mmCIF file of C-alpha atoms in Angstrom:
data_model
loop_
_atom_site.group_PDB
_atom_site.id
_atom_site.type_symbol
_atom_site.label_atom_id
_atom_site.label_comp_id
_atom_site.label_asym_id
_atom_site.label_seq_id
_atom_site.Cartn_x
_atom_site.Cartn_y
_atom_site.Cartn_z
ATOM 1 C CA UNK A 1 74.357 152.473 33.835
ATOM 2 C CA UNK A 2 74.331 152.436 37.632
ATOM 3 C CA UNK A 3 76.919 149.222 37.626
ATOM 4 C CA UNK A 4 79.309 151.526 35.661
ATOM 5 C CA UNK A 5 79.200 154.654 37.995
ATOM 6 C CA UNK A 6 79.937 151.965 40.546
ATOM 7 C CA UNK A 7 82.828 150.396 39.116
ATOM 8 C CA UNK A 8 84.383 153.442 38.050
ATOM 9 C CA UNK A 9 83.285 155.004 41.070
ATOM 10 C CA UNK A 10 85.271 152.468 43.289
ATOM 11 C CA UNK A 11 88.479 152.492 41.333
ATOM 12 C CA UNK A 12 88.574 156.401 41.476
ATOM 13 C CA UNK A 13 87.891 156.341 45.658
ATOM 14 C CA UNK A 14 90.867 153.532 46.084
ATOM 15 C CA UNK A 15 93.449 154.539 43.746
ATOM 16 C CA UNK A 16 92.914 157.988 45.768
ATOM 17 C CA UNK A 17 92.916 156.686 48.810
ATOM 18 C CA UNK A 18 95.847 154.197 48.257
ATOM 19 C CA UNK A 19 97.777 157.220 46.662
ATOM 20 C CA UNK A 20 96.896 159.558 50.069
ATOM 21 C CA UNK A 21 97.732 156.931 52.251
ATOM 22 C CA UNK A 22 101.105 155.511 51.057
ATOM 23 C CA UNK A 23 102.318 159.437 49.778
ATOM 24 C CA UNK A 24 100.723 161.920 52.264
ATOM 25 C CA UNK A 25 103.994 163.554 52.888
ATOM 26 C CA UNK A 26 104.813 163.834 49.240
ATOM 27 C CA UNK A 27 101.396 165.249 48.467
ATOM 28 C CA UNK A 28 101.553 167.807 51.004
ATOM 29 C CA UNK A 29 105.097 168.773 50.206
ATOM 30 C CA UNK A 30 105.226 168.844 46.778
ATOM 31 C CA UNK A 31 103.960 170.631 43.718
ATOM 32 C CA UNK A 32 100.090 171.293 44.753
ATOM 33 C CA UNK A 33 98.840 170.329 41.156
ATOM 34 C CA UNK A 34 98.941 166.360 42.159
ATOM 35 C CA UNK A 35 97.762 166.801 45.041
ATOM 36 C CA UNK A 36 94.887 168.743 43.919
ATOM 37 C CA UNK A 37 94.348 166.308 41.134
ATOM 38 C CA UNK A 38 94.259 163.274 42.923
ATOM 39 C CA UNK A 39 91.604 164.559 45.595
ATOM 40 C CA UNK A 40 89.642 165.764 42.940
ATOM 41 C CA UNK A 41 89.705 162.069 41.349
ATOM 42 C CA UNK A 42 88.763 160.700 45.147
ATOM 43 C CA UNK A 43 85.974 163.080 45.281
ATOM 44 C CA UNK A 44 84.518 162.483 41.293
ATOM 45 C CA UNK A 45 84.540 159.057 42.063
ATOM 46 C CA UNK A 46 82.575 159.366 45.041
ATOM 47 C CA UNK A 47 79.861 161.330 43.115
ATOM 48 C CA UNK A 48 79.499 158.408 40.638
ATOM 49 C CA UNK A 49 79.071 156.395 43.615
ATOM 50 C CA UNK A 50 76.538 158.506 44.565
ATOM 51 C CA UNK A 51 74.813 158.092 40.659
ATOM 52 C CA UNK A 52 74.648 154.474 41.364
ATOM 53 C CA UNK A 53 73.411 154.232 44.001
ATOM 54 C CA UNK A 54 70.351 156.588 42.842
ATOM 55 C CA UNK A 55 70.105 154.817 39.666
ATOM 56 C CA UNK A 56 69.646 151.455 41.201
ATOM 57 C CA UNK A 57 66.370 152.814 43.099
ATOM 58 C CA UNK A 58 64.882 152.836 39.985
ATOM 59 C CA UNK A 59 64.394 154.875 36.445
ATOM 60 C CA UNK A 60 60.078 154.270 36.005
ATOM 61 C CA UNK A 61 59.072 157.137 33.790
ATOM 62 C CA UNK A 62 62.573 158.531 32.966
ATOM 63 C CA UNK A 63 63.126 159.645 29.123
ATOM 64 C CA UNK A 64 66.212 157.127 27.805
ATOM 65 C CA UNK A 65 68.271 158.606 25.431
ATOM 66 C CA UNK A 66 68.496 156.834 22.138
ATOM 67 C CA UNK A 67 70.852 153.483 22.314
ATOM 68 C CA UNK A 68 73.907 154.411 20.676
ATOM 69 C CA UNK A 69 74.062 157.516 22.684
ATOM 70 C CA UNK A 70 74.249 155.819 25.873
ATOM 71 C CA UNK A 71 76.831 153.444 24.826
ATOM 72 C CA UNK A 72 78.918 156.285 23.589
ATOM 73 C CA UNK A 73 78.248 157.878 26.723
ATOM 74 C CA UNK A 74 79.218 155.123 29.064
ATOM 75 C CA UNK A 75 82.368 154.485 26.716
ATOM 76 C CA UNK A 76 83.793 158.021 27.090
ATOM 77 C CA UNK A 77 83.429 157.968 30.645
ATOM 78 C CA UNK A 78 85.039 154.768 31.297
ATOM 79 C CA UNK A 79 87.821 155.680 28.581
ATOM 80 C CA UNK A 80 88.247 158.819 30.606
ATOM 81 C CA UNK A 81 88.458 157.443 33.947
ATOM 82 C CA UNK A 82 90.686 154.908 33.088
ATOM 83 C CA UNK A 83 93.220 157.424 31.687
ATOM 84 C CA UNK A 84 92.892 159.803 34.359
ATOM 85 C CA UNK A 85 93.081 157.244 37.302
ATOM 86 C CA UNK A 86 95.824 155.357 35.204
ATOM 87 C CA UNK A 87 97.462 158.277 34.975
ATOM 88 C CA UNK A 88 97.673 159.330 38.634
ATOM 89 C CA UNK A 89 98.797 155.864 39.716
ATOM 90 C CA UNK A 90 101.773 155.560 37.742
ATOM 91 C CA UNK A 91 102.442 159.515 38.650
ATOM 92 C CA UNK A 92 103.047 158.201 42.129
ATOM 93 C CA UNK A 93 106.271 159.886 43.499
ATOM 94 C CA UNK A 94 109.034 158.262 44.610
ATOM 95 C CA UNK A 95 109.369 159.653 48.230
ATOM 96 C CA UNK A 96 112.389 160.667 49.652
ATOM 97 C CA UNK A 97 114.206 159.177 52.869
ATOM 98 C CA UNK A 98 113.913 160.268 56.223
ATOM 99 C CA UNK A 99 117.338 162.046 55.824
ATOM 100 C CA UNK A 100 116.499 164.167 53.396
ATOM 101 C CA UNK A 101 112.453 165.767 54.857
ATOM 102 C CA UNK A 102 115.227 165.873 58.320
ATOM 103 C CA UNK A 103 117.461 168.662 56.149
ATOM 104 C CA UNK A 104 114.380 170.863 55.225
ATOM 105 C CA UNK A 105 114.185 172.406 58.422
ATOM 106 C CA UNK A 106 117.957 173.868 57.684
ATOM 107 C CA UNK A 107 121.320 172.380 58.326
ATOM 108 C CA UNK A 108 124.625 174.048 59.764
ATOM 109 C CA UNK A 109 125.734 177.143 56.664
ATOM 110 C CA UNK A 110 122.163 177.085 55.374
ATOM 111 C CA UNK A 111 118.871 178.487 55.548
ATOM 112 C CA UNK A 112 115.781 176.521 53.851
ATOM 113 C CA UNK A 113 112.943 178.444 52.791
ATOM 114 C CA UNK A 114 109.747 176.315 51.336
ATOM 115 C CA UNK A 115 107.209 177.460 49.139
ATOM 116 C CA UNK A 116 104.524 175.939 46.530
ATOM 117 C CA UNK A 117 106.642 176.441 43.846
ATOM 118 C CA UNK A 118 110.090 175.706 45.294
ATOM 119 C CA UNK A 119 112.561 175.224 48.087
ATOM 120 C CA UNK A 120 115.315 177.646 47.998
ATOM 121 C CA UNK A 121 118.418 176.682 49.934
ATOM 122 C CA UNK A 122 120.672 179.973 51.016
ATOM 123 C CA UNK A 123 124.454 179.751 52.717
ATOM 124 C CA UNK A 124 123.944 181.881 56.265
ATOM 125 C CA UNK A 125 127.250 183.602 55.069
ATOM 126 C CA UNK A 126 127.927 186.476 52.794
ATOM 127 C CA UNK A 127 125.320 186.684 50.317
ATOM 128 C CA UNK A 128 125.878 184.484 47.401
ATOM 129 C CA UNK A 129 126.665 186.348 43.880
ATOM 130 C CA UNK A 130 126.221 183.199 42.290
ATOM 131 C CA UNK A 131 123.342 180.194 41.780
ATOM 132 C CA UNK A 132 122.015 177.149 40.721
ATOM 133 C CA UNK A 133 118.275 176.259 39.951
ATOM 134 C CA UNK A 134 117.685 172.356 40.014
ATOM 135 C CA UNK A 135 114.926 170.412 38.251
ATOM 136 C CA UNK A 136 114.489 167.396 40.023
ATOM 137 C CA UNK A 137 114.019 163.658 38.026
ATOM 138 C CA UNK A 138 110.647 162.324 37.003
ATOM 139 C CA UNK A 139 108.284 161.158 39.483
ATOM 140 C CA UNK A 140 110.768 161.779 42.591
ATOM 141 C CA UNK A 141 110.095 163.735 45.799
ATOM 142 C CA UNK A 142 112.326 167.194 45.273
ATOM 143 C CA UNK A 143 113.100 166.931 48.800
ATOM 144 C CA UNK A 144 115.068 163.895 48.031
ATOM 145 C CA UNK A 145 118.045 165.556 46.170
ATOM 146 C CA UNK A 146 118.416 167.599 49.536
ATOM 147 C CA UNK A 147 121.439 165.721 51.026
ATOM 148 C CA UNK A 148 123.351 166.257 47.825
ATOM 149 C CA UNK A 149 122.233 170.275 47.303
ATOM 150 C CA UNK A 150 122.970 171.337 50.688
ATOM 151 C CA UNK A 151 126.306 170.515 50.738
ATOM 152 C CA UNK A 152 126.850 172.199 47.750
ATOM 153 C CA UNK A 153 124.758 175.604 49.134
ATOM 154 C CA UNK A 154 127.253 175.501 52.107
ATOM 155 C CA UNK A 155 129.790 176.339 49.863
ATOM 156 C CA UNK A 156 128.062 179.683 48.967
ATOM 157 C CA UNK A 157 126.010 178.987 46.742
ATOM 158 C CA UNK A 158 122.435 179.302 46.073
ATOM 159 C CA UNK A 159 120.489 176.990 45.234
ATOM 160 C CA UNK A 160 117.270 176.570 44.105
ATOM 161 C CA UNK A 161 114.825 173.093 43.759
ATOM 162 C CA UNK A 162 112.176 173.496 41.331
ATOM 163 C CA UNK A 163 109.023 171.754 42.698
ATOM 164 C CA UNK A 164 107.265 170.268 39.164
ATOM 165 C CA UNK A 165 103.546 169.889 38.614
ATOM 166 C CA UNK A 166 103.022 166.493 38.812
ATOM 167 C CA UNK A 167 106.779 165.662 39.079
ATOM 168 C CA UNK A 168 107.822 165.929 35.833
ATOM 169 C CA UNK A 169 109.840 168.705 34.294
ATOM 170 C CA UNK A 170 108.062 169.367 31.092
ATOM 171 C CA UNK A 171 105.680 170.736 33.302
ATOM 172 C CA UNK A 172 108.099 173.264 34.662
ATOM 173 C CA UNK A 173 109.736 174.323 31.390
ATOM 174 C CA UNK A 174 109.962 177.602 31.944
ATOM 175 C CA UNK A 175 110.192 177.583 36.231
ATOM 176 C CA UNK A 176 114.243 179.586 36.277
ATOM 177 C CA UNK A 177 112.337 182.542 34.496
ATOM 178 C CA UNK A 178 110.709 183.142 37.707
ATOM 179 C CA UNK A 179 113.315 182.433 40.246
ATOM 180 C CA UNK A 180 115.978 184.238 38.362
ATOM 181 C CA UNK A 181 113.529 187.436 38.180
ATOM 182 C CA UNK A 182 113.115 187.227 42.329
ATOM 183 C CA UNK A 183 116.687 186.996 42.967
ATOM 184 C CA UNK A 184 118.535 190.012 41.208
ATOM 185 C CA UNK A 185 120.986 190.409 43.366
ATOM 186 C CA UNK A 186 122.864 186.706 41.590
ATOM 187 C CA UNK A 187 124.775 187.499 38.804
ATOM 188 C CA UNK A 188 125.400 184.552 38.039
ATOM 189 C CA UNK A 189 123.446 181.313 37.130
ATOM 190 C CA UNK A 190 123.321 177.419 36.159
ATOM 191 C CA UNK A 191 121.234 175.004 35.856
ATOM 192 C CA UNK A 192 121.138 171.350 36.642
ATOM 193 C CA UNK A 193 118.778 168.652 36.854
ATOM 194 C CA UNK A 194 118.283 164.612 37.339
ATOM 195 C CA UNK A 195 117.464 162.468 34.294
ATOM 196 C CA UNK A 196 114.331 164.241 32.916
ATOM 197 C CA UNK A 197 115.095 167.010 34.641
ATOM 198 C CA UNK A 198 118.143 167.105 33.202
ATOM 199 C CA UNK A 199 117.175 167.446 29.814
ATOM 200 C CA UNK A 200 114.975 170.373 30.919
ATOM 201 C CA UNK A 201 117.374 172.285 32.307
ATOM 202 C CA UNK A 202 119.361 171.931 29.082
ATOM 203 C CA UNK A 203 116.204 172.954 26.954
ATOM 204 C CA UNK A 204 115.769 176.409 28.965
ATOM 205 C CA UNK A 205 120.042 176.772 28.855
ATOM 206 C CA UNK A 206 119.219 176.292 24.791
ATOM 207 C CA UNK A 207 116.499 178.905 24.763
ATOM 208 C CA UNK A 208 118.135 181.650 26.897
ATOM 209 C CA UNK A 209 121.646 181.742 26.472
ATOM 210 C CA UNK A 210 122.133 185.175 28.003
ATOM 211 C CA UNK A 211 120.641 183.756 31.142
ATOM 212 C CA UNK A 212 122.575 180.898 31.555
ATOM 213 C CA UNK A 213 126.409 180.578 32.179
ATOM 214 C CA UNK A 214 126.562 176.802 33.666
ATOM 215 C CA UNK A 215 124.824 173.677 33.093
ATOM 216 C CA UNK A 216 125.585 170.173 34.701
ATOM 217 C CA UNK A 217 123.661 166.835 34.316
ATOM 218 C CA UNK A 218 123.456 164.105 36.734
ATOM 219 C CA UNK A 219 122.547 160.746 35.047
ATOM 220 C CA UNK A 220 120.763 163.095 32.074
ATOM 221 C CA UNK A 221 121.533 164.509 28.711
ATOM 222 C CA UNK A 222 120.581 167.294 26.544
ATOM 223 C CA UNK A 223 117.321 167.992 24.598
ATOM 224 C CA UNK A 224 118.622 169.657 21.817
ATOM 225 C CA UNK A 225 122.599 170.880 19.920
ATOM 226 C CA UNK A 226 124.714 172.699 22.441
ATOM 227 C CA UNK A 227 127.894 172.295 20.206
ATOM 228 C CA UNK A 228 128.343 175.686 19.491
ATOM 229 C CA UNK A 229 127.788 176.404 23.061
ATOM 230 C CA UNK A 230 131.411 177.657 23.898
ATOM 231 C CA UNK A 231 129.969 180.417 26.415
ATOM 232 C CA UNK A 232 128.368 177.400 28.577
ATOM 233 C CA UNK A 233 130.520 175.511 31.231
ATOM 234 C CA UNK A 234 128.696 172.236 31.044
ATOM 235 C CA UNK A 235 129.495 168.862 33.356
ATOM 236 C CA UNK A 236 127.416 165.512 32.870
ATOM 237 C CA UNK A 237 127.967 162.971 35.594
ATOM 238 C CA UNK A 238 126.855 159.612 35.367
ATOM 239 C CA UNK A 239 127.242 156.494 37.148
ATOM 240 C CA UNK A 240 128.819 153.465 35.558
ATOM 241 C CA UNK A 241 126.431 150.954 36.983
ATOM 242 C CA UNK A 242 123.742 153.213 35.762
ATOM 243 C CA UNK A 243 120.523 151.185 34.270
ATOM 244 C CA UNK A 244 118.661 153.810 33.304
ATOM 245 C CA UNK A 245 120.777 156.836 31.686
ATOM 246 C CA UNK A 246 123.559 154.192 30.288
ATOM 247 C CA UNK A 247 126.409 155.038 30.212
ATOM 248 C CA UNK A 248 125.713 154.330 26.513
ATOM 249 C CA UNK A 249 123.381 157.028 26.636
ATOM 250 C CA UNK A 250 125.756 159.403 28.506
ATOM 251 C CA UNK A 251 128.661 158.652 25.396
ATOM 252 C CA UNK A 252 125.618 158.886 22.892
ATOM 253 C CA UNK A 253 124.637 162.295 23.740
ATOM 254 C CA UNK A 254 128.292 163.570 24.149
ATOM 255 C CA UNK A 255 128.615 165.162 20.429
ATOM 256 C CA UNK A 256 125.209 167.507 21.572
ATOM 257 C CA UNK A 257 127.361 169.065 24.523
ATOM 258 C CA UNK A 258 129.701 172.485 24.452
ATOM 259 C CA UNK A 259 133.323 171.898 23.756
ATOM 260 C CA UNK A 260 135.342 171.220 26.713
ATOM 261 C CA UNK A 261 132.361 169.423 28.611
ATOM 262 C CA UNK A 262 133.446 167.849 31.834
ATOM 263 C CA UNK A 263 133.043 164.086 31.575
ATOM 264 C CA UNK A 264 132.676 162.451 35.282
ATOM 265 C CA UNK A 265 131.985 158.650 35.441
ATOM 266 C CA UNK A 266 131.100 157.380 38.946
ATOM 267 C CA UNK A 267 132.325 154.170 39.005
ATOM 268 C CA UNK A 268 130.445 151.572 40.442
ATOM 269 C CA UNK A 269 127.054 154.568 40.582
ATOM 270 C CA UNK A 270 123.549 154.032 39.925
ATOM 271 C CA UNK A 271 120.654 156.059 38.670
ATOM 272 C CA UNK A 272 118.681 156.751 42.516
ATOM 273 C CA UNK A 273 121.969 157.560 43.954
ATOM 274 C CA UNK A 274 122.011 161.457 42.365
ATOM 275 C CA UNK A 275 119.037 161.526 45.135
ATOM 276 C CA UNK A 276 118.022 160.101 48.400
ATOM 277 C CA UNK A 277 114.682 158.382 47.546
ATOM 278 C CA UNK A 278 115.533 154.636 47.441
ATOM 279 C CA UNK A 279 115.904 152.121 44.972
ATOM 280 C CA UNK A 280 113.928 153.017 41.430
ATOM 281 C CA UNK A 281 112.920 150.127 38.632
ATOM 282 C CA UNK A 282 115.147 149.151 35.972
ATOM 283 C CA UNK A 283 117.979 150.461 37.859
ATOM 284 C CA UNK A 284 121.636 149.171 38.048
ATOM 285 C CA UNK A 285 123.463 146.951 40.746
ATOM 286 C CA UNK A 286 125.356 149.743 42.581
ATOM 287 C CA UNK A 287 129.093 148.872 43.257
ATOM 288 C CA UNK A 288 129.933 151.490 45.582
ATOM 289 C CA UNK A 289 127.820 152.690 48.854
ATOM 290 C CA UNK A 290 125.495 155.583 48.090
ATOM 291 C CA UNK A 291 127.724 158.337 50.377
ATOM 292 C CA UNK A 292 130.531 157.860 48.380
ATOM 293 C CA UNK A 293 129.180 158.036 45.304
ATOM 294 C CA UNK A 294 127.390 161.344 46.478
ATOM 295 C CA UNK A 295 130.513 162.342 47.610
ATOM 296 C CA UNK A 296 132.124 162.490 43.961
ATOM 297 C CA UNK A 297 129.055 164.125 42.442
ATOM 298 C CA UNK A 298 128.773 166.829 44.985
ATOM 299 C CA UNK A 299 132.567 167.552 43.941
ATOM 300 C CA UNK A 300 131.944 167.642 40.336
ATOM 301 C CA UNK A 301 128.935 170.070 40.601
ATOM 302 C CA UNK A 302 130.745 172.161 43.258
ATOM 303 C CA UNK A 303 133.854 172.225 40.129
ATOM 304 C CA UNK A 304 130.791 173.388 37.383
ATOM 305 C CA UNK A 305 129.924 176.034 39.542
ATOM 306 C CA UNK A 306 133.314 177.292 39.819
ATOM 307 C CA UNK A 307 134.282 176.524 35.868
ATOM 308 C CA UNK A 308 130.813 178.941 35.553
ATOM 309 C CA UNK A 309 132.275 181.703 37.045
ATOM 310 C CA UNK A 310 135.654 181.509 35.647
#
């Protein structure tokens, strides 16, 4: 049994340790559930090594459980550890550029606040009456759709980056409960989101209809019907060069939308351009620089925002 505690024991300590060491910044800026999670795994897997080594010094005298319960025994644990560890390696966030941790200690128009939770992004001029909460994509820093969501909180707006346990949005289903409740003084809300986050945002806009008067999509698509939706201003955005969200996917998903949906193609865009975090796996060949492209969806969310409050 002591070679198994030592096995496992190692994998847990460097898939921790390679995780700390190549997303530091992430972990401490992030969601604290990953963070917590993955020191936890560092430190478990220390404590095996710590079992092996005290097993190897011998076991004269000690009572041995019957066979087949060891074997189950050391088959749950390694089952365990290999989906936990597993699990927190592939969770590994995409980290965002060096522009966009630069723009969370404010820009010109706009205030950042940063919390466990969320980063909250308020214009310096009148107090908006409007806002947008944002769920970022799957396994991508939040910090990375900064360059994007500033310039559209500049133009009075609030807006509002949900920080996801883990980085994924199913974890943060129900996240624009709570930020609409501690901002009462916005009247009026949408919500957006990136891929997976997307097609959160959509689910809550589903749920709570009262709550919800905009909804726009970048490079996502909605979890459920919103055809009867005719209260919702909705906008999905999606790059042409997209590998990831398709553009077949986009026209697939069009018939679940509300009537009069905004349709806006970036030609030549790809799936990491709706944030500033680098190239992602499976993506397209972009045919256009990544400003430009940002340029275009900044105006098409900045035009959902308005459409909302028409």
């Amino acid at each position: 049994m002591a070679w198994l505690h030592a096995v496992l024991g190692l994998v847990a300590v460097v898939v921790a340790a390679w995780i700390w060491l190549t997303r530091a910044g992430v972990l401490l800026a992030g969601h604290p559930a990953y963070l917590v999670s993955v020191t936890v795994v560092g430190l478990a897997g220390l404590a095996l090594l710590v079992l092996a080594v005290r097993g190897a010094r011998g076991r004269a005298g000690r009572a041995r459980a019957p066979g087949w319960l060891r074997v189950l025994g050391r088959v749950a644990l390694a089952l365990v550890t290999v989906l936990v560890v597993g699990a927190l390696a592939w969770l590994r966030p995409f980290p965002a550029s060096p522009e966009a941790t630069g723009l969370m200690s404010g820009d010109a128009g706009v205030d950042v606040t940063d919390s466990a939770g969320r980063i909250t992004l308020t214009p310096t001029g009148a107090a908006p009456d409007d806002g947008l909460i944002f769920q970022p994509g799957a396994r991508v820093d939040p910090r990375a759709y900064l360059p994007l969501l500033t310039e559209v909180a500049a133009q009075g707006h609030l807006v509002v980056v949900v920080k996801q346990p883990f980085d994924i949005g199913f974890t943060a289903l129900g996240a624009p409960e709570g930020i609409i409740e501690d901002h009462p003084d916005v009247s009026r809300w949408s919500l957006g989101g990136h891929s997976l986050g997307g097609v959160v945002a959509s689910a809550y806009a589903q749920d709570y209809p009262a709550e919800v008067d905009g909804l726009v999509l970048w490079a996502s698509y909605p979890l459920g019907d919103l055809s009867d939706r005719d209260d919702l201003a909705a906008s999905t955005i999606f790059g042409s060069n997209d590998g990831l969200a398709t553009p077949a996917d986009i026209e697939a998903s069009r018939p679940d939308l509300p009537p009069g949906t905004e349709v806006v193609e970036i030609p030549g865009g790809v799936h990491a351009f709706f944030g500033d975090y680098g190239e992602q796996p499976g993506d397209g060949t972009p045919g256009v620089t990544r400003e430009a492209a940002q340029d275009q969806i900044v105006e098409a969310s900045l035009a959902l925002l308005a459409a909302a409050g028409s």
